[in-house]
Coordinates of C-alpha atoms in Angstrom, one line a residue:
Chain A
M15 CA 189.2 177.4 96.3
R16 CA 191.5 176.1 99.0
P17 CA 190.4 177.0 102.5
K18 CA 192.7 179.7 104.0
I19 CA 192.7 178.2 107.4
R20 CA 194.3 174.9 108.1
L21 CA 194.2 173.1 111.5
F22 CA 195.7 170.0 113.1
V23 CA 193.1 168.1 115.1
D24 CA 193.7 165.0 117.1
Q25 CA 190.5 163.2 115.9
P26 CA 189.6 160.8 113.1
L27 CA 188.8 162.3 109.7
G28 CA 186.7 160.8 107.0
A29 CA 183.6 161.3 104.8
E30 CA 180.8 162.9 106.8
Q31 CA 182.9 162.6 110.0
S32 CA 182.0 165.2 112.6
V33 CA 184.9 166.9 114.4
Q34 CA 184.6 168.8 117.7
L35 CA 186.6 172.0 118.1
S36 CA 188.7 172.6 121.2
R37 CA 188.3 175.8 123.1
D38 CA 191.6 177.1 121.7
H39 CA 190.6 176.3 118.1
A40 CA 187.1 177.8 118.6
H41 CA 188.7 181.0 120.0
Y42 CA 191.2 181.2 117.1
L43 CA 188.6 180.4 114.4
F44 CA 185.6 182.4 115.5
G45 CA 187.3 185.0 117.7
V46 CA 190.6 185.8 116.1
M47 CA 189.8 184.9 112.5
R48 CA 186.1 186.0 112.7
Q49 CA 184.8 182.9 110.8
S50 CA 181.3 181.5 111.3
V51 CA 178.9 178.7 110.3
G52 CA 179.2 177.5 106.7
V53 CA 182.9 178.4 106.2
E54 CA 185.3 175.8 104.9
V55 CA 188.5 174.9 106.8
A56 CA 191.2 172.4 106.0
L57 CA 191.8 169.7 108.7
F58 CA 194.6 167.1 109.1
N59 CA 195.4 164.7 111.9
G60 CA 198.8 163.2 110.8
I61 CA 197.1 160.0 109.6
D62 CA 194.1 160.5 107.3
G63 CA 195.5 163.1 104.9
E64 CA 193.9 166.5 104.6
W65 CA 190.1 167.1 104.5
R66 CA 187.9 170.0 103.6
A67 CA 185.4 170.5 106.4
V68 CA 182.6 172.9 106.9
V69 CA 181.7 174.7 110.2
D70 CA 178.3 173.3 111.5
E71 CA 178.3 175.1 114.9
A72 CA 180.3 178.1 116.2
G73 CA 180.5 179.0 119.8
K74 CA 182.8 180.8 122.2
R75 CA 183.9 177.7 123.9
G76 CA 183.7 175.2 121.1
G77 CA 182.0 174.2 117.9
S78 CA 181.8 171.5 115.4
L79 CA 182.8 170.8 111.8
R80 CA 181.8 168.1 109.3
C81 CA 184.3 166.6 106.8
V82 CA 183.2 167.1 103.2
A83 CA 185.9 165.6 101.0
Q84 CA 189.6 164.6 101.2
S85 CA 191.7 167.4 99.6
K86 CA 195.1 165.6 99.9
T87 CA 196.1 162.0 100.7
Q88 CA 198.4 161.4 103.6
D89 CA 202.0 162.2 102.8
V90 CA 204.7 159.6 103.3
V91 CA 207.9 161.3 104.5
P92 CA 211.4 159.7 104.6
D93 CA 212.3 157.9 107.9
L94 CA 214.5 160.7 109.2
W95 CA 215.1 161.8 112.8
L96 CA 216.9 164.8 114.1
L97 CA 219.0 164.7 117.3
F98 CA 220.0 168.2 118.6
A99 CA 221.3 169.8 121.7
P100 CA 218.9 172.5 122.9
I101 CA 220.3 176.0 122.8
K102 CA 218.8 179.4 123.4
K103 CA 215.0 179.5 123.3
A104 CA 214.5 181.3 120.0
R105 CA 217.0 179.1 118.2
T106 CA 215.7 175.9 119.7
D107 CA 212.2 176.9 118.5
F108 CA 213.6 177.6 115.1
I109 CA 215.3 174.2 114.9
V110 CA 212.0 172.5 115.7
E111 CA 210.1 174.6 113.2
K112 CA 212.6 174.0 110.4
A113 CA 212.8 170.3 111.1
A114 CA 209.0 170.0 111.0
E115 CA 208.9 171.9 107.8
M116 CA 211.6 169.7 106.2
G117 CA 209.7 166.5 106.8
V118 CA 211.6 165.1 109.8
R119 CA 209.5 162.4 111.5
R120 CA 211.0 162.6 115.0
I121 CA 212.8 165.3 116.8
L122 CA 214.9 164.2 119.8
P123 CA 216.4 166.9 122.1
V124 CA 219.6 165.4 123.6
Q125 CA 221.7 166.7 126.5
T126 CA 225.4 166.6 125.6
E127 CA 228.4 167.4 127.9
F128 CA 228.5 170.9 126.6
T129 CA 224.7 171.5 126.7
N130 CA 223.5 174.0 129.2
A131 CA 219.8 173.2 129.0
E132 CA 218.7 170.9 131.8
R133 CA 215.1 170.9 130.6
I134 CA 213.0 171.8 127.6
R135 CA 209.3 172.7 127.3
Q136 CA 208.3 169.6 125.3
D137 CA 204.7 170.7 124.9
R138 CA 205.7 174.1 123.6
L139 CA 208.2 172.5 121.1
Q140 CA 205.5 170.1 120.0
A141 CA 203.1 173.0 119.4
H142 CA 205.8 174.6 117.2
A143 CA 206.0 171.5 115.2
V144 CA 202.2 171.4 114.8
E145 CA 202.2 175.1 113.8
A146 CA 204.9 174.5 111.2
A147 CA 202.9 171.7 109.6
E148 CA 199.7 173.8 109.6
Q149 CA 201.4 176.6 107.8
C150 CA 203.5 174.6 105.3
G151 CA 200.7 172.3 104.1
N152 CA 202.3 169.2 105.5
T153 CA 200.0 166.3 106.6
V154 CA 202.7 164.8 108.7
V155 CA 203.5 166.3 112.1
A156 CA 207.0 165.7 113.6
E157 CA 206.9 164.2 117.0
V158 CA 209.0 165.9 119.6
A159 CA 210.5 163.4 122.1
P160 CA 211.4 164.3 125.7
L161 CA 214.9 165.5 126.5
R162 CA 217.4 162.7 127.2
R163 CA 221.1 162.4 127.7
L164 CA 223.1 161.6 124.6
D165 CA 224.9 158.7 126.1
E166 CA 221.6 157.1 127.1
V167 CA 220.1 157.7 123.6
L168 CA 223.2 156.1 122.0
R169 CA 223.1 153.1 124.5
D170 CA 219.5 152.3 123.4
W171 CA 220.0 153.1 119.7
D172 CA 218.8 150.6 117.0
P173 CA 221.9 150.2 114.8
S174 CA 219.9 149.8 111.7
R175 CA 219.2 153.6 111.9
Q176 CA 222.3 155.3 110.6
I177 CA 223.4 158.5 112.3
V178 CA 225.0 161.3 110.4
F179 CA 227.2 163.0 112.9
C180 CA 228.0 166.7 112.1
D181 CA 231.4 167.3 113.6
E182 CA 233.0 170.7 113.6
A183 CA 236.4 169.1 114.1
E184 CA 236.1 166.9 111.0
A185 CA 238.2 167.9 108.0
G186 CA 236.7 165.6 105.4
G187 CA 233.9 167.9 104.1
S188 CA 230.3 166.9 103.4
S189 CA 230.8 164.4 100.6
A190 CA 230.5 161.4 102.9
L191 CA 226.8 162.1 102.7
T192 CA 226.4 161.7 98.9
G193 CA 225.2 158.1 98.8
G194 CA 225.2 154.6 100.2
L195 CA 223.5 155.6 103.5
A196 CA 220.5 153.7 104.9
T197 CA 217.2 155.3 104.1
C198 CA 216.3 155.0 107.8
G199 CA 218.5 157.7 109.3
A200 CA 219.1 160.4 111.8
V201 CA 221.1 163.6 111.8
L202 CA 223.0 164.7 115.0
I203 CA 223.8 168.4 115.6
G204 CA 225.8 169.5 118.6
P205 CA 225.6 172.6 120.9
E206 CA 227.4 175.8 120.1
G207 CA 230.5 174.6 121.8
G208 CA 230.7 171.3 119.9
F209 CA 231.1 167.8 121.3
S210 CA 233.6 166.7 124.0
D211 CA 236.5 164.5 123.1
G212 CA 234.8 161.6 124.8
E213 CA 231.6 162.0 123.0
R214 CA 233.4 162.4 119.7
A215 CA 235.5 159.2 120.3
R216 CA 232.4 157.2 121.3
L217 CA 230.4 158.3 118.2
K218 CA 233.3 157.6 115.8
A219 CA 233.7 154.1 117.2
L220 CA 230.1 153.2 116.2
D221 CA 229.6 151.4 112.9
H222 CA 226.2 153.0 112.4
V223 CA 227.7 156.6 112.6
T224 CA 228.9 158.5 109.6
T225 CA 230.9 161.6 110.3
I226 CA 230.7 164.7 108.1
S227 CA 231.8 168.3 108.2
L228 CA 229.6 171.2 107.2
G229 CA 232.4 173.1 105.5
P230 CA 235.3 175.2 106.7
R231 CA 233.3 177.9 108.5
I232 CA 231.8 177.5 111.9
L233 CA 227.9 177.4 111.6
R234 CA 225.5 178.2 114.4
A235 CA 223.6 175.1 115.5
D236 CA 220.3 176.2 113.8
T237 CA 222.1 176.7 110.5
A238 CA 223.9 173.4 110.9
A239 CA 220.5 171.6 111.5
V240 CA 219.0 172.9 108.3
A241 CA 222.2 172.3 106.3
A242 CA 222.5 168.7 107.5
L243 CA 218.8 167.9 106.9
T244 CA 219.2 169.3 103.4
L245 CA 222.2 167.1 102.6
W246 CA 220.3 164.0 103.9
Q247 CA 217.2 164.8 101.9
H248 CA 219.3 165.5 98.9
G249 CA 221.5 162.4 99.1
V250 CA 219.2 159.8 100.8
G251 CA 215.7 161.3 101.1
D252 CA 212.9 162.4 98.8
W253 CA 214.6 165.4 97.2
R254 CA 216.4 163.2 94.7
Chain B
M5 CA 244.0 182.4 124.7
R6 CA 241.7 183.6 121.9
P7 CA 240.2 187.1 122.7
K8 CA 236.5 186.8 123.5
I9 CA 235.6 189.9 121.7
R10 CA 235.8 190.1 117.9
L11 CA 235.1 193.3 116.0
F12 CA 234.9 194.3 112.4
V13 CA 236.7 197.6 111.7
D14 CA 236.8 199.5 108.4
Q15 CA 240.5 200.4 108.8
P16 CA 243.8 198.9 107.7
L17 CA 245.3 196.1 109.9
G18 CA 249.0 195.2 110.2
A19 CA 251.9 194.8 112.6
E20 CA 252.0 197.7 115.1
Q21 CA 249.1 199.4 113.2
S22 CA 247.1 201.7 115.4
V23 CA 243.3 201.4 115.1
Q24 CA 240.8 204.1 116.2
L25 CA 237.6 203.0 117.8
S26 CA 234.3 204.5 116.7
R27 CA 231.9 205.8 119.4
D28 CA 229.7 202.7 119.0
H29 CA 232.6 200.3 119.4
A30 CA 233.9 202.3 122.4
H31 CA 230.5 202.2 124.0
Y32 CA 230.2 198.4 123.4
L33 CA 233.7 197.6 124.4
F34 CA 234.1 199.8 127.5
G35 CA 230.5 200.4 128.5
V36 CA 228.6 197.2 127.7
M37 CA 231.5 194.7 128.0
R38 CA 233.4 196.6 130.8
Q39 CA 236.8 196.2 129.1
S40 CA 239.7 198.5 129.7
V41 CA 243.3 199.4 128.7
G42 CA 245.5 196.3 128.2
V43 CA 242.8 193.9 127.1
E44 CA 243.1 191.9 123.9
V45 CA 240.5 192.0 121.1
A46 CA 240.3 190.3 117.8
L47 CA 239.9 192.6 114.8
F48 CA 239.2 191.9 111.1
N49 CA 238.4 194.2 108.2
G50 CA 237.5 191.8 105.4
I51 CA 240.9 192.2 103.7
D52 CA 243.8 191.7 106.1
G53 CA 242.8 188.5 108.0
E54 CA 242.3 188.6 111.7
W55 CA 244.6 190.4 114.2
R56 CA 245.0 190.3 117.9
A57 CA 245.0 193.9 119.1
V58 CA 245.5 195.4 122.5
V59 CA 243.6 198.4 123.9
D60 CA 245.9 201.4 124.3
E61 CA 243.3 204.1 125.2
A62 CA 239.8 203.7 126.5
G63 CA 237.3 206.5 126.6
K64 CA 233.5 207.1 126.6
R65 CA 233.5 208.4 123.1
G66 CA 236.4 206.5 121.5
G67 CA 239.7 204.8 122.1
S68 CA 242.5 203.2 120.3
L69 CA 244.0 199.7 119.8
R70 CA 247.4 198.5 118.5
C71 CA 247.7 195.4 116.4
V72 CA 250.0 192.8 117.9
A73 CA 250.0 189.8 115.6
Q74 CA 247.9 188.2 112.9
S75 CA 245.8 185.4 114.4
K76 CA 244.3 184.2 111.1
T77 CA 245.0 184.8 107.5
Q78 CA 242.3 186.2 105.2
D79 CA 239.8 183.5 104.2
V80 CA 239.0 183.0 100.6
V81 CA 235.3 182.1 100.1
P82 CA 233.8 180.6 97.0
D83 CA 232.4 183.1 94.5
L84 CA 228.8 182.7 95.5
W85 CA 226.0 185.3 95.5
L86 CA 222.5 185.1 96.9
L87 CA 219.5 186.7 95.2
F88 CA 216.4 186.8 97.4
A89 CA 213.0 188.5 97.6
P90 CA 212.6 190.4 100.9
I91 CA 209.9 189.0 103.1
K92 CA 208.8 189.9 106.6
K93 CA 211.5 191.8 108.7
A94 CA 212.6 189.0 111.0
R95 CA 212.9 186.4 108.2
T96 CA 214.7 188.8 105.9
D97 CA 217.2 189.5 108.8
F98 CA 217.6 185.8 109.2
I99 CA 218.3 185.2 105.5
V100 CA 221.1 187.8 105.6
E101 CA 222.5 186.4 108.8
K102 CA 222.6 182.9 107.5
A103 CA 224.0 183.8 104.1
A104 CA 226.8 185.8 105.8
E105 CA 227.5 182.8 108.1
M106 CA 227.6 180.4 105.1
G107 CA 230.3 182.4 103.3
V108 CA 228.2 184.2 100.6
R109 CA 230.1 187.0 99.0
R110 CA 227.3 189.2 97.9
I111 CA 223.6 189.4 99.0
L112 CA 221.3 191.0 96.4
P113 CA 217.7 191.7 97.5
V114 CA 215.5 191.6 94.4
Q115 CA 211.9 192.7 93.9
T116 CA 209.9 190.1 92.1
E117 CA 206.3 190.4 90.9
F118 CA 205.0 188.8 94.0
T119 CA 207.2 190.7 96.4
N120 CA 205.4 193.1 98.7
A121 CA 208.5 195.0 100.0
E122 CA 209.1 198.2 98.1
R123 CA 212.2 199.1 100.1
I124 CA 214.7 197.5 102.5
R125 CA 217.0 199.0 105.1
Q126 CA 220.2 198.3 103.4
D127 CA 222.3 199.7 106.2
R128 CA 220.5 197.5 108.8
L129 CA 220.9 194.4 106.7
Q130 CA 224.6 195.2 106.2
A131 CA 225.0 195.5 110.0
H132 CA 223.4 192.0 110.3
A133 CA 226.0 190.6 107.9
V134 CA 228.8 192.2 109.9
E135 CA 227.5 190.9 113.2
A136 CA 227.2 187.4 111.7
A137 CA 230.8 187.5 110.6
E138 CA 231.9 188.8 114.0
Q139 CA 230.2 186.0 115.8
C140 CA 231.1 183.2 113.5
G141 CA 234.8 183.9 113.2
N142 CA 234.6 184.7 109.5
T143 CA 237.1 187.2 108.1
V144 CA 235.0 187.8 105.0
V145 CA 231.9 190.1 105.3
A146 CA 229.1 189.6 102.8
E147 CA 228.2 192.8 100.9
V148 CA 224.5 193.7 100.9
A149 CA 223.5 195.3 97.6
P150 CA 220.6 197.8 97.2
L151 CA 217.2 196.5 96.4
R152 CA 216.6 196.2 92.6
R153 CA 213.9 194.7 90.4
L154 CA 214.6 191.1 89.3
D155 CA 214.0 191.9 85.6
E156 CA 216.7 194.7 85.7
V157 CA 219.1 192.4 87.6
L158 CA 218.6 189.7 84.9
R159 CA 219.0 192.2 82.1
D160 CA 222.4 193.3 83.4
W161 CA 223.6 189.8 84.4
D162 CA 227.0 188.5 83.4
P163 CA 226.2 185.1 81.9
S164 CA 229.4 183.6 83.1
R165 CA 227.9 183.6 86.6
Q166 CA 225.5 180.6 86.7
I167 CA 222.2 181.1 88.5
V168 CA 220.6 178.2 90.5
F169 CA 216.9 179.0 90.3
C170 CA 214.9 177.3 93.2
D171 CA 211.5 176.8 91.7
E172 CA 208.6 175.4 93.8
A173 CA 206.8 174.4 90.6
E174 CA 209.8 172.2 89.5
A175 CA 209.3 168.5 89.7
G176 CA 212.8 167.4 89.0
G177 CA 214.3 167.4 92.5
S178 CA 217.6 168.8 93.7
S179 CA 219.9 166.5 91.8
A180 CA 220.6 169.0 89.0
L181 CA 222.9 170.7 91.5
T182 CA 225.2 167.8 92.0
G183 CA 227.9 168.8 89.6
G184 CA 229.0 170.5 86.4
L185 CA 228.1 174.0 87.6
A186 CA 230.4 177.0 87.2
T187 CA 232.3 177.8 90.4
C188 CA 231.2 181.4 90.0
G189 CA 227.5 181.2 90.9
A190 CA 224.4 182.6 92.5
V191 CA 221.3 181.1 94.1
L192 CA 217.9 182.7 93.5
I193 CA 215.1 182.3 96.1
G194 CA 211.6 183.6 95.5
P195 CA 209.1 185.2 97.9
E196 CA 206.5 183.1 99.8
G197 CA 204.1 183.2 96.9
G198 CA 206.7 181.9 94.4
F199 CA 207.5 183.3 91.0
S200 CA 205.0 184.5 88.3
D201 CA 204.6 182.5 85.1
G202 CA 206.3 185.3 83.2
E203 CA 209.3 185.3 85.6
R204 CA 209.5 181.5 85.5
A205 CA 209.5 181.4 81.6
R206 CA 212.1 184.2 81.4
L207 CA 214.4 182.4 83.8
K208 CA 214.0 179.0 82.2
A209 CA 214.9 180.4 78.8
L210 CA 218.3 181.6 80.0
D211 CA 221.3 179.4 79.3
H212 CA 223.0 180.5 82.5
V213 CA 220.1 179.4 84.7
T214 CA 219.8 175.9 86.2
T215 CA 216.4 175.1 87.7
I216 CA 216.1 172.8 90.8
S217 CA 213.4 171.8 93.2
L218 CA 214.0 171.7 97.0
G219 CA 211.8 168.6 97.5
P220 CA 208.1 167.8 97.6
R221 CA 207.3 170.0 100.6
I222 CA 206.8 173.8 100.4
L223 CA 209.6 175.4 102.3
R224 CA 209.5 178.9 103.8
A225 CA 211.8 181.4 102.0
D226 CA 214.4 181.4 104.8
T227 CA 214.6 177.6 105.0
A228 CA 214.9 177.5 101.2
A229 CA 217.8 180.0 101.3
V230 CA 219.8 177.9 103.7
A231 CA 219.0 174.7 101.9
A232 CA 220.0 176.0 98.5
L233 CA 223.2 177.6 99.8
T234 CA 224.0 174.2 101.4
L235 CA 223.5 172.3 98.1
W236 CA 225.7 174.8 96.2
Q237 CA 228.5 174.7 98.8
H238 CA 228.2 170.9 98.9
G239 CA 228.2 170.4 95.1
V240 CA 230.2 173.3 93.8
G241 CA 231.7 175.2 96.7
D242 CA 234.2 174.6 99.5
W243 CA 232.3 171.9 101.5
R244 CA 233.5 169.2 99.1

């Protein structure tokens, strides 16, 4: 039987490997979930796949587990990044959760001209990405990058990574994303107010940017993020 | 300038047409939003497009508006329905909001073998669909149907409406949705536990059902709904 509890640990996993529990994990496992010595838990660390591990020691402030057998090899996810402008808290959390669930490797919050957010809680967003991976059975955890200005991100961009720019002002539809794109890519979603004329002109002038529209209706930023990631995975990624 | 406030009203709209405000709308418009006589509001009713209207009377329990000019003709959305198994409250609300935003015409909550929900609040879900249309600028409001059992819905189904069945157990990927589907369609999303073997066999035996997979990772039901609606709009609907 598959263990019901699945935890991300930042430690090596392997046969007979011992794993120390953090205070938070010990509180969750023994306090909240009422587990004890002998119970099996699934562990993953983003590198070594998923392992079944058995609880050896259980305490209020910590505990230890021992890896028994690998239950899943490490997943390889497509090389996809998401660039998005932070919006209201709940919807920003949602975008990170969904991107992590959909197998995005790296999530880059960007500050655009129409973005209100001047800072994000990077640690909290990273915790959301970990939680999404724990709950969805992924062995890969999306990395949340610090907030940076879009113009700086574009200035330092490696042009071999193709950007799919979702532009509300574009009339052409979504069909530009059906094929021919590099398998190393990124999706860029704007804030609720869209992009400025300057940002739009700069993006469209770049050879490594492909502009698409997500249909004739205005979508909220969180809906647009899931829709654009879907089209990329369908056309270029591992849903084919 | 576009009016900032946009309301759905269940009344005819047209040149010089007078519109009575409900108590709830009067409370929102004059109490919460602090508007008064002379202000312009956008109105839509799902039939007559969007109209600019000016407030003629403002009271605590009601008020009236007069239509000035049509600001948008009525949208025609593709003939797409969403069938989904209700899940936890917040995620069910989210599915309805997203479907309304993405231009779905009809939202049908269905009870599958692995669905826990025995009832839904149809009126509350309909209100969510209205709110999504108000906020996103759509002139069409998705209709939320009552909860019915999946087997009954399938028994009474018009076979000219093709169902895209999103099956977690399917290995084939999402490419079956790239073309050749009828433009009168529906997307079917299961509950978190997926479909039973019996349901799966019954669906796959139907000529008007196309089975697709939404990639190698398990998606939550709300993510799956947005992803499947995206693929349909991209391949068959009005995003092309």
